[in-house]
CSV table of C-alpha atoms in Angstrom, one decimal:
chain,number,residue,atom,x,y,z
A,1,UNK,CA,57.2,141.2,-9.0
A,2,UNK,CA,59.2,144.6,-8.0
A,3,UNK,CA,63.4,144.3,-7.6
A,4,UNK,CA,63.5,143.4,-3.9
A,5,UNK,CA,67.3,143.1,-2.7
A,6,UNK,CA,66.5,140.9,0.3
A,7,UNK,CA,64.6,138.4,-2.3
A,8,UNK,CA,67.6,138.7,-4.8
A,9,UNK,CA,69.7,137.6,-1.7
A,10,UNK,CA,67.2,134.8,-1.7
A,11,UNK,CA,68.4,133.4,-4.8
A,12,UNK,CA,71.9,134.4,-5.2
A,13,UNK,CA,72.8,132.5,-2.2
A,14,UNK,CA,71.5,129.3,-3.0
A,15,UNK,CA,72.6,129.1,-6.7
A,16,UNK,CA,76.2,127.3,-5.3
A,17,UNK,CA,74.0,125.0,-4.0
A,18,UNK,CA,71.7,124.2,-6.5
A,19,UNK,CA,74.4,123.6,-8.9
A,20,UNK,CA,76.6,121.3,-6.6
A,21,UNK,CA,73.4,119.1,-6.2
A,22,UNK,CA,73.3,119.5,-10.1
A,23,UNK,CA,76.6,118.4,-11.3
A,24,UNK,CA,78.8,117.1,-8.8
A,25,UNK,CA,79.2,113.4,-8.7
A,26,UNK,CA,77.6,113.3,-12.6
A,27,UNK,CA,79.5,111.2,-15.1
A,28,UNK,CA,81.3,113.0,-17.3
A,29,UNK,CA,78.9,112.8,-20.6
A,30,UNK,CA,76.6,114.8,-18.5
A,31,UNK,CA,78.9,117.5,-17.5
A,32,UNK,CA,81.3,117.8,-20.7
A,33,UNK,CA,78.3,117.2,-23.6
A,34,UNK,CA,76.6,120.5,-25.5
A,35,UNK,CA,74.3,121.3,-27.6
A,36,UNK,CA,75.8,121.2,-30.6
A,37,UNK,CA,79.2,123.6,-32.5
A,38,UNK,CA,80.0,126.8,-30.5
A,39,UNK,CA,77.4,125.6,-27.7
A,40,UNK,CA,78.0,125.5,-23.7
A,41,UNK,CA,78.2,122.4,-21.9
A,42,UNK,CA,77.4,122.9,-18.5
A,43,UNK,CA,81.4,122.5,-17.1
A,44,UNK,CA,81.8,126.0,-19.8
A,45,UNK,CA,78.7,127.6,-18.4
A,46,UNK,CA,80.3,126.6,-14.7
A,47,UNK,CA,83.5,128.7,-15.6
A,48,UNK,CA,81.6,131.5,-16.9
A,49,UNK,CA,79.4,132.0,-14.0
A,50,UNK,CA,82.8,132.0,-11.8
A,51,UNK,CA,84.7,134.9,-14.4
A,52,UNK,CA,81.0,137.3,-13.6
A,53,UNK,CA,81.7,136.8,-9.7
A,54,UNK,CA,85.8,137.7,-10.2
A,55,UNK,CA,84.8,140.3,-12.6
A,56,UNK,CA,81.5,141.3,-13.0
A,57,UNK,CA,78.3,142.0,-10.6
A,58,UNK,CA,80.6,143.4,-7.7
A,59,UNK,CA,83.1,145.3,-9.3
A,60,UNK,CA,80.2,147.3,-11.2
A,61,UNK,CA,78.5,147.4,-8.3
A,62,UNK,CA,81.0,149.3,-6.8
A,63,UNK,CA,81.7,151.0,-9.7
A,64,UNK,CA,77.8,152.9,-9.7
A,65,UNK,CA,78.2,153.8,-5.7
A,66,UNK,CA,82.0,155.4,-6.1
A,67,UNK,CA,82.3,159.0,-6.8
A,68,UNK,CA,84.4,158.4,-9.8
A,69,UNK,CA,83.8,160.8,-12.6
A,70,UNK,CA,84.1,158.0,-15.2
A,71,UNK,CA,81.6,155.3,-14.1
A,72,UNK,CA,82.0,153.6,-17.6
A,73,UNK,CA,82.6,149.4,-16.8
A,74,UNK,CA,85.3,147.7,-18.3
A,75,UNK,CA,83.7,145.0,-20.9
A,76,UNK,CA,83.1,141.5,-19.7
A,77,UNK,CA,85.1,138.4,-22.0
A,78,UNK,CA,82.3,136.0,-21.9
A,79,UNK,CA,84.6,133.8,-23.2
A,80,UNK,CA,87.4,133.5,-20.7
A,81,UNK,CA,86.4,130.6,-18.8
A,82,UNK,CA,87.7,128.8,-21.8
A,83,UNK,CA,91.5,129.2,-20.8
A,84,UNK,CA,90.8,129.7,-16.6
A,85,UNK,CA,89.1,126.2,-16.6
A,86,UNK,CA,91.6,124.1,-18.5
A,87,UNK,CA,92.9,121.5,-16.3
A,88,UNK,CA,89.9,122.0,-13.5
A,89,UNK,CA,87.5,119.4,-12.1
A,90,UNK,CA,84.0,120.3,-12.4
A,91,UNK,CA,84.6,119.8,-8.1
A,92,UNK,CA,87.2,122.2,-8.5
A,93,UNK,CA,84.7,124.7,-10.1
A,94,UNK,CA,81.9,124.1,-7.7
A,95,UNK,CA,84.2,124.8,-4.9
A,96,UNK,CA,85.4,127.8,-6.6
A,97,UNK,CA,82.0,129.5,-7.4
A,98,UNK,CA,81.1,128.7,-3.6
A,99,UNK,CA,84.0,130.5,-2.3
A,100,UNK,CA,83.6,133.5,-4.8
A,101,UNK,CA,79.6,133.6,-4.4
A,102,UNK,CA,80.0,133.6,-0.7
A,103,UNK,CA,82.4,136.4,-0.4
A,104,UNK,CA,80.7,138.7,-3.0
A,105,UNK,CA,77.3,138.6,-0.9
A,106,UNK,CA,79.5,139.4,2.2
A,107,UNK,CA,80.9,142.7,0.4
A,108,UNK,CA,77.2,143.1,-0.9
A,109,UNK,CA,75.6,143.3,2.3
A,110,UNK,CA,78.1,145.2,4.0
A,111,UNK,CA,77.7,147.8,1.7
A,112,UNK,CA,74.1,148.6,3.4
A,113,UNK,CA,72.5,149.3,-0.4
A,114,UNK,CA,69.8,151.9,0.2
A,115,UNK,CA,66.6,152.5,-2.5
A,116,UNK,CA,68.0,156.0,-3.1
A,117,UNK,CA,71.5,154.0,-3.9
A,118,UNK,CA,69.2,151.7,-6.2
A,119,UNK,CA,68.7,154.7,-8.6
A,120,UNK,CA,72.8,155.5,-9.2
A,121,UNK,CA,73.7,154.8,-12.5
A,122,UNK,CA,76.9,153.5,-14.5
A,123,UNK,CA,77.8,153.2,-18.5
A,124,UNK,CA,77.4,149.8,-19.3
A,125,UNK,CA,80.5,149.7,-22.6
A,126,UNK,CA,77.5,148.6,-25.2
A,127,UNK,CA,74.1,150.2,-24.1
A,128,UNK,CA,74.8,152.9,-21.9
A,129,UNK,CA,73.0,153.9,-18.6
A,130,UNK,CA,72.4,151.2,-16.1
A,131,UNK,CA,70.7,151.7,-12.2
A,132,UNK,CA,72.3,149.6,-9.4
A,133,UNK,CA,68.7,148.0,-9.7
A,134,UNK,CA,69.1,147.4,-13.0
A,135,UNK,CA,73.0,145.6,-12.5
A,136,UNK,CA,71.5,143.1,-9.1
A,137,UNK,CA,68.5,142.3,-10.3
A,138,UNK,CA,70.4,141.0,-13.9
A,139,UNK,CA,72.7,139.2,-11.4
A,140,UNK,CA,69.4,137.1,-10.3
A,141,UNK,CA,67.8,136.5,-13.6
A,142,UNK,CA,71.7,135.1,-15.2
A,143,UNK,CA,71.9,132.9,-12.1
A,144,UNK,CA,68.6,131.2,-12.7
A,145,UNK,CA,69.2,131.9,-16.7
A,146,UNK,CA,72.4,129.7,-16.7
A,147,UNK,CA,70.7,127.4,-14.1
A,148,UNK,CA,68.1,126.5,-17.1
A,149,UNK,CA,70.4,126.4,-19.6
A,150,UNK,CA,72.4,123.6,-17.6
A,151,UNK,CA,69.0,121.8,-17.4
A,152,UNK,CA,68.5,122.0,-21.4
A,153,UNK,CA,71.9,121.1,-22.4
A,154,UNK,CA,71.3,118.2,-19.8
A,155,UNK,CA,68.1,117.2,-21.1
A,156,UNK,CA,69.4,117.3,-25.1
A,157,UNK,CA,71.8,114.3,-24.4
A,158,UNK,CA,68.4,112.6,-24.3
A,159,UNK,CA,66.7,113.9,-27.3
A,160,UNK,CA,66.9,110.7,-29.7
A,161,UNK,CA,66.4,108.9,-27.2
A,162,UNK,CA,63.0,109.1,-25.8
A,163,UNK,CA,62.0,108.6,-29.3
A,164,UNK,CA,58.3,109.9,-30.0
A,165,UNK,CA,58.1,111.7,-27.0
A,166,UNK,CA,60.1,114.3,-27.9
A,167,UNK,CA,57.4,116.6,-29.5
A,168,UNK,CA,55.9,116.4,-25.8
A,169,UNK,CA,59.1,118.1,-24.8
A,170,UNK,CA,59.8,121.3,-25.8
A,171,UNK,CA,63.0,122.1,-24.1
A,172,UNK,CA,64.7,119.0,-26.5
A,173,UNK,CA,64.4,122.0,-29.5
A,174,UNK,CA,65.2,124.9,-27.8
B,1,UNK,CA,75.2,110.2,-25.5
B,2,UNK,CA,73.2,107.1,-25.4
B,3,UNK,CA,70.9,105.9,-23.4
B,4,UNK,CA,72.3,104.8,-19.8
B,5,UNK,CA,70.4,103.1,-17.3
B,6,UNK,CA,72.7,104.0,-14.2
B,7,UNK,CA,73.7,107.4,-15.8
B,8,UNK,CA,70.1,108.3,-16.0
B,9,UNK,CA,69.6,107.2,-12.4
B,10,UNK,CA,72.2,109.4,-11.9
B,11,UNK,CA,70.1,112.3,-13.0
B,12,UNK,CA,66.7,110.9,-11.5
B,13,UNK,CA,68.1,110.4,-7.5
B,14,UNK,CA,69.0,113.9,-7.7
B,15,UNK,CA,66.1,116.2,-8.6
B,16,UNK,CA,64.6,116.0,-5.2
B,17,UNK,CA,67.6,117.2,-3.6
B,18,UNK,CA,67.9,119.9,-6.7
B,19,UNK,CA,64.3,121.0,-6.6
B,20,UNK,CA,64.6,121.3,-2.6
B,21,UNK,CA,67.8,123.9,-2.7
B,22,UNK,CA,66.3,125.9,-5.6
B,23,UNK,CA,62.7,126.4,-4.2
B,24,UNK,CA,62.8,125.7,-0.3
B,25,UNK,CA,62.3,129.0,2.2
B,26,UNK,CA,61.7,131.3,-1.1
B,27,UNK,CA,59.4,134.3,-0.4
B,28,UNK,CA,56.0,133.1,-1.9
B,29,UNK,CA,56.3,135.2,-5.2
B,30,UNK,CA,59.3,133.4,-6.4
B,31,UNK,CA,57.2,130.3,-6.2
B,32,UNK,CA,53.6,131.2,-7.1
B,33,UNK,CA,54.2,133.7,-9.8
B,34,UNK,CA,53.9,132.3,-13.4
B,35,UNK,CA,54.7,133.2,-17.1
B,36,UNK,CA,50.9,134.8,-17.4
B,37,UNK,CA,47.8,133.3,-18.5
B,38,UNK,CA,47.5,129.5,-18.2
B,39,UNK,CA,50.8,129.0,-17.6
B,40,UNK,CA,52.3,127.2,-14.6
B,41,UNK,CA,54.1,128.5,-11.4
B,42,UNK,CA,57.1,126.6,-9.9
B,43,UNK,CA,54.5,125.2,-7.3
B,44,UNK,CA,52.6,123.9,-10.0
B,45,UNK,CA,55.1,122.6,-12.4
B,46,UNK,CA,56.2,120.3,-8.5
B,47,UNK,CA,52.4,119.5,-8.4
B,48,UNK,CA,52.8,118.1,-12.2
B,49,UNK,CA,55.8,116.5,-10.9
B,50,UNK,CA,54.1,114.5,-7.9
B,51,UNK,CA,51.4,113.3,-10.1
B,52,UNK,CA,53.8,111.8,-12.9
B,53,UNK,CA,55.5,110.0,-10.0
B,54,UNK,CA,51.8,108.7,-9.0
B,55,UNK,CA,50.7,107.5,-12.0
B,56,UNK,CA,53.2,107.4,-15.0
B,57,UNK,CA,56.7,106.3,-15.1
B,58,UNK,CA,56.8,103.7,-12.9
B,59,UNK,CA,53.0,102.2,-13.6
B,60,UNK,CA,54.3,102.5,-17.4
B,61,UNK,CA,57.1,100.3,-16.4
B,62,UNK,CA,55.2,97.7,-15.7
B,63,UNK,CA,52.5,97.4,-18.2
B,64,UNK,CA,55.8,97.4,-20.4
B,65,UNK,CA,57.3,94.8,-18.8
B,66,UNK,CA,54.1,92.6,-17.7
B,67,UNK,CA,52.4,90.0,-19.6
B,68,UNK,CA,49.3,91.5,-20.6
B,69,UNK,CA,48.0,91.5,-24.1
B,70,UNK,CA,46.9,95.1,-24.4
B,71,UNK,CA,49.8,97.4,-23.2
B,72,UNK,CA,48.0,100.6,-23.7
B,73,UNK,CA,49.0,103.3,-20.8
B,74,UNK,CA,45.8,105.3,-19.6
B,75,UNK,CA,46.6,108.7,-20.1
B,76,UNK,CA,48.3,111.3,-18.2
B,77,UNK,CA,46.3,114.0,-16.7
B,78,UNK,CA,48.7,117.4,-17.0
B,79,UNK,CA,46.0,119.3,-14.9
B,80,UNK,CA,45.8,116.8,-12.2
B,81,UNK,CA,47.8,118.9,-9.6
B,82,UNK,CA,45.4,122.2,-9.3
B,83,UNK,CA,43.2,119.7,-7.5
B,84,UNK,CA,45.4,117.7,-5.4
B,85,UNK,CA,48.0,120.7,-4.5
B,86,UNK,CA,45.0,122.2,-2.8
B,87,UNK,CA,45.9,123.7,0.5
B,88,UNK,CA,49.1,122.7,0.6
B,89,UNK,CA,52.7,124.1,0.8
B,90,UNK,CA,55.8,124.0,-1.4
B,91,UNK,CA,57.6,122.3,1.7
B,92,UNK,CA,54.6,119.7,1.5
B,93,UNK,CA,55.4,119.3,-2.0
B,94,UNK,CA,59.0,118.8,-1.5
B,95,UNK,CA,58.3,116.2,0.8
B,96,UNK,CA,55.8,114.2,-1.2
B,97,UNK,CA,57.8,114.3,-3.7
B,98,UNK,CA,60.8,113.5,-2.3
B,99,UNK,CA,59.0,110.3,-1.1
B,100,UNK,CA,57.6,109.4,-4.1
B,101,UNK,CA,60.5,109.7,-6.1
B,102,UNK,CA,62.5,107.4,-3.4
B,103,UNK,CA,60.4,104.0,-3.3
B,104,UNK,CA,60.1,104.5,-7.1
B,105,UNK,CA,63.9,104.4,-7.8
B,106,UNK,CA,63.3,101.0,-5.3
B,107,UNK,CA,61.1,99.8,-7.6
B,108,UNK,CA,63.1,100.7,-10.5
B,109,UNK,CA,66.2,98.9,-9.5
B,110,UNK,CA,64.2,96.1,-8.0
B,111,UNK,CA,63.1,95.2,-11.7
B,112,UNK,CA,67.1,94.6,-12.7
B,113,UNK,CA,66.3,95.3,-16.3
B,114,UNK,CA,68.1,94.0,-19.2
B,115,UNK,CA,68.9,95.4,-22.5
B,116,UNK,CA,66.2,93.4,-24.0
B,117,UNK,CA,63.9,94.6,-21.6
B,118,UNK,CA,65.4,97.9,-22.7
B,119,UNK,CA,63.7,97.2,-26.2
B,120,UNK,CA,59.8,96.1,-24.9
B,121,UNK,CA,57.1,98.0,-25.9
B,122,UNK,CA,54.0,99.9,-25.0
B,123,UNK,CA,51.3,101.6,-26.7
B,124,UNK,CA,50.9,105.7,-25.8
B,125,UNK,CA,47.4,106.5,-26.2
B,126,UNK,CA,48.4,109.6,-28.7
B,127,UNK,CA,51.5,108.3,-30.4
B,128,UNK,CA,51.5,104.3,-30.0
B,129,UNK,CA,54.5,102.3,-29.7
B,130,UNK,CA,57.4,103.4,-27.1
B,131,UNK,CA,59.9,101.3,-26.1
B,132,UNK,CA,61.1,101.1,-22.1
B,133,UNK,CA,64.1,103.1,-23.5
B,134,UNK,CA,61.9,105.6,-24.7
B,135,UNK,CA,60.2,106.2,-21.3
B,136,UNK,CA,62.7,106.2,-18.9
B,137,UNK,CA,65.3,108.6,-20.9
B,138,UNK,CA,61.9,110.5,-20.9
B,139,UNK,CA,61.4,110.7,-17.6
B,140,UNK,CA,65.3,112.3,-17.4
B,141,UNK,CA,64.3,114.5,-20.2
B,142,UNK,CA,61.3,115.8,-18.1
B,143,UNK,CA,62.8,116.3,-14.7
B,144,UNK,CA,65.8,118.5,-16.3
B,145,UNK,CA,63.2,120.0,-18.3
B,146,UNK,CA,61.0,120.8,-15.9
B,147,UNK,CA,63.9,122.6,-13.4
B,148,UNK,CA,64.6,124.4,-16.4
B,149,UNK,CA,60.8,125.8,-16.9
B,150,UNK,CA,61.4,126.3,-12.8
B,151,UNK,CA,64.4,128.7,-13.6
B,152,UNK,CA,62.8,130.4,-16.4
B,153,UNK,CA,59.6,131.1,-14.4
B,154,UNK,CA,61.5,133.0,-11.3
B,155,UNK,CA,63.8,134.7,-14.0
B,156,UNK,CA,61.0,136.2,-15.5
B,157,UNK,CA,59.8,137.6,-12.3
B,158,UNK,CA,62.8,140.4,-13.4
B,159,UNK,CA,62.1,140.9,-16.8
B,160,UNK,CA,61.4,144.6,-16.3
B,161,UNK,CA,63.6,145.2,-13.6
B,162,UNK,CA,66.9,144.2,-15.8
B,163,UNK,CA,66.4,147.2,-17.9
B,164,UNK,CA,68.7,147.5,-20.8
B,165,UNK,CA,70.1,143.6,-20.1
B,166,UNK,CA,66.6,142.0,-21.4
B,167,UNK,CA,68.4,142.1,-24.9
B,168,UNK,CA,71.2,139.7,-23.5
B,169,UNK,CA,69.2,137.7,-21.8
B,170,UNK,CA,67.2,135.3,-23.8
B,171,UNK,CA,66.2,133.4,-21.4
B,172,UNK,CA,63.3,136.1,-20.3
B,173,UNK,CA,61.5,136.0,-23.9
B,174,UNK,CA,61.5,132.8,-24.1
């Protein structure tokens, strides 16, 4: 499959909702557990997915079509959800990611992203050159990345469990 | 965690809903491209789905639970659904599944079970003995396993176009 924006659109607009039909309502076992020391559980994954839309995908974006001589992005803290959400609902993070998603795909389609605009490069702080291309279509794959991640951590909380099944299930070792 | 009845009906209600926001009105690449050679495409992993509602969790069940003196299930076919998804669409799918997964939750509550039913056997044709606990935190496993095979699937529709990012994204080599 070739980078398509209106098919990226496709996916980064439903990811709020897949995720609220994911988690909300879920006792909390499901939303706090991980896989194990210095693992995600999905409510860390959640907060991370809301620092990329505050710092991430649109700011670079904008970065590559400015006319700034230095188009060098500032690094991303993958860990920062950690502090932003202490004291937050897994609700409160849903609604949060909405709101952000929503109004990053407004900016994105206003900006009227051409194939020749595609092309336009920017320093990414650890390996260099990067196309616009490059930047929205790694938007789409960590949407659906973290979406399956979500899922595994989910489906570990089972893997004693279902007891000789689990070399049937491959995800339970991942 | 351990094993939950109502906190795994949690999870099992919901994947019709999650499967229906992460897969309804896609182009048709997102949902008929696959890994490569023999492996599935989101339309077929829903196909797999359909046919484990048909003929496996629920019909388990109940040889588990029933009287008779040989509790061996009949196997699962995993190919089943290249035949029977013939000709139709992923909102067909949806549907059926949908459906499906509806009057078996009925059936699943209607059954009230117990903790010692919890603890009944059956025999699987490859390993042997499961207990009730063993299949239905199975069937949780699978669904969450199988939306995150979904995921993975469309991510890797981008594995190219990410560029540079493939190194940070192990979710596309996997």
């Amino acid at each position: 499959m070739n980078f398509n924006l209106s098919k990226s659109i496709e996916i980064l607009e439903r990811t709020p909702t897949v995720l609220e039909t994911l988690l909300n309502g879920l006792s909390n076992e499901w939303i706090q557990n991980n896989e194990g020391e210095e693992t995600w559980s999905p409510f860390d994954v959640l907060g991370h997915l809301i620092h990329g839309e505050k710092t991430d995908w649109i700011a670079r974006t904008e970065i590559i079509l400015s006319d700034k001589a230095d188009k060098t992005f500032p690094p991303f803290d993958r860990f920062a959800q950690f502090e932003e959400s202490k004291g937050k609902t897994i609700s409160d993070l849903l609604n949060e990611f909405t709101d952000l998603r929503n109004t990053n795909l407004i900016a994105l389609k206003s900006k009227n992203i051409t194939s020749e605009d595609l092309t336009k490069t920017g320093i990414h702080p650890t390996f260099g050159a990067v196309t616009l291309e490059n930047l929205l279509a790694c938007w789409v794959a960590h949407d659906l990345g973290h979406i399956a991640q979500i899922s595994r951590v989910m489906a570990k909380q089972y893997k004693e469990e279902v007891g000789p099944w689990r070399e049937f299930l491959p995800i339970l070792d991942r």
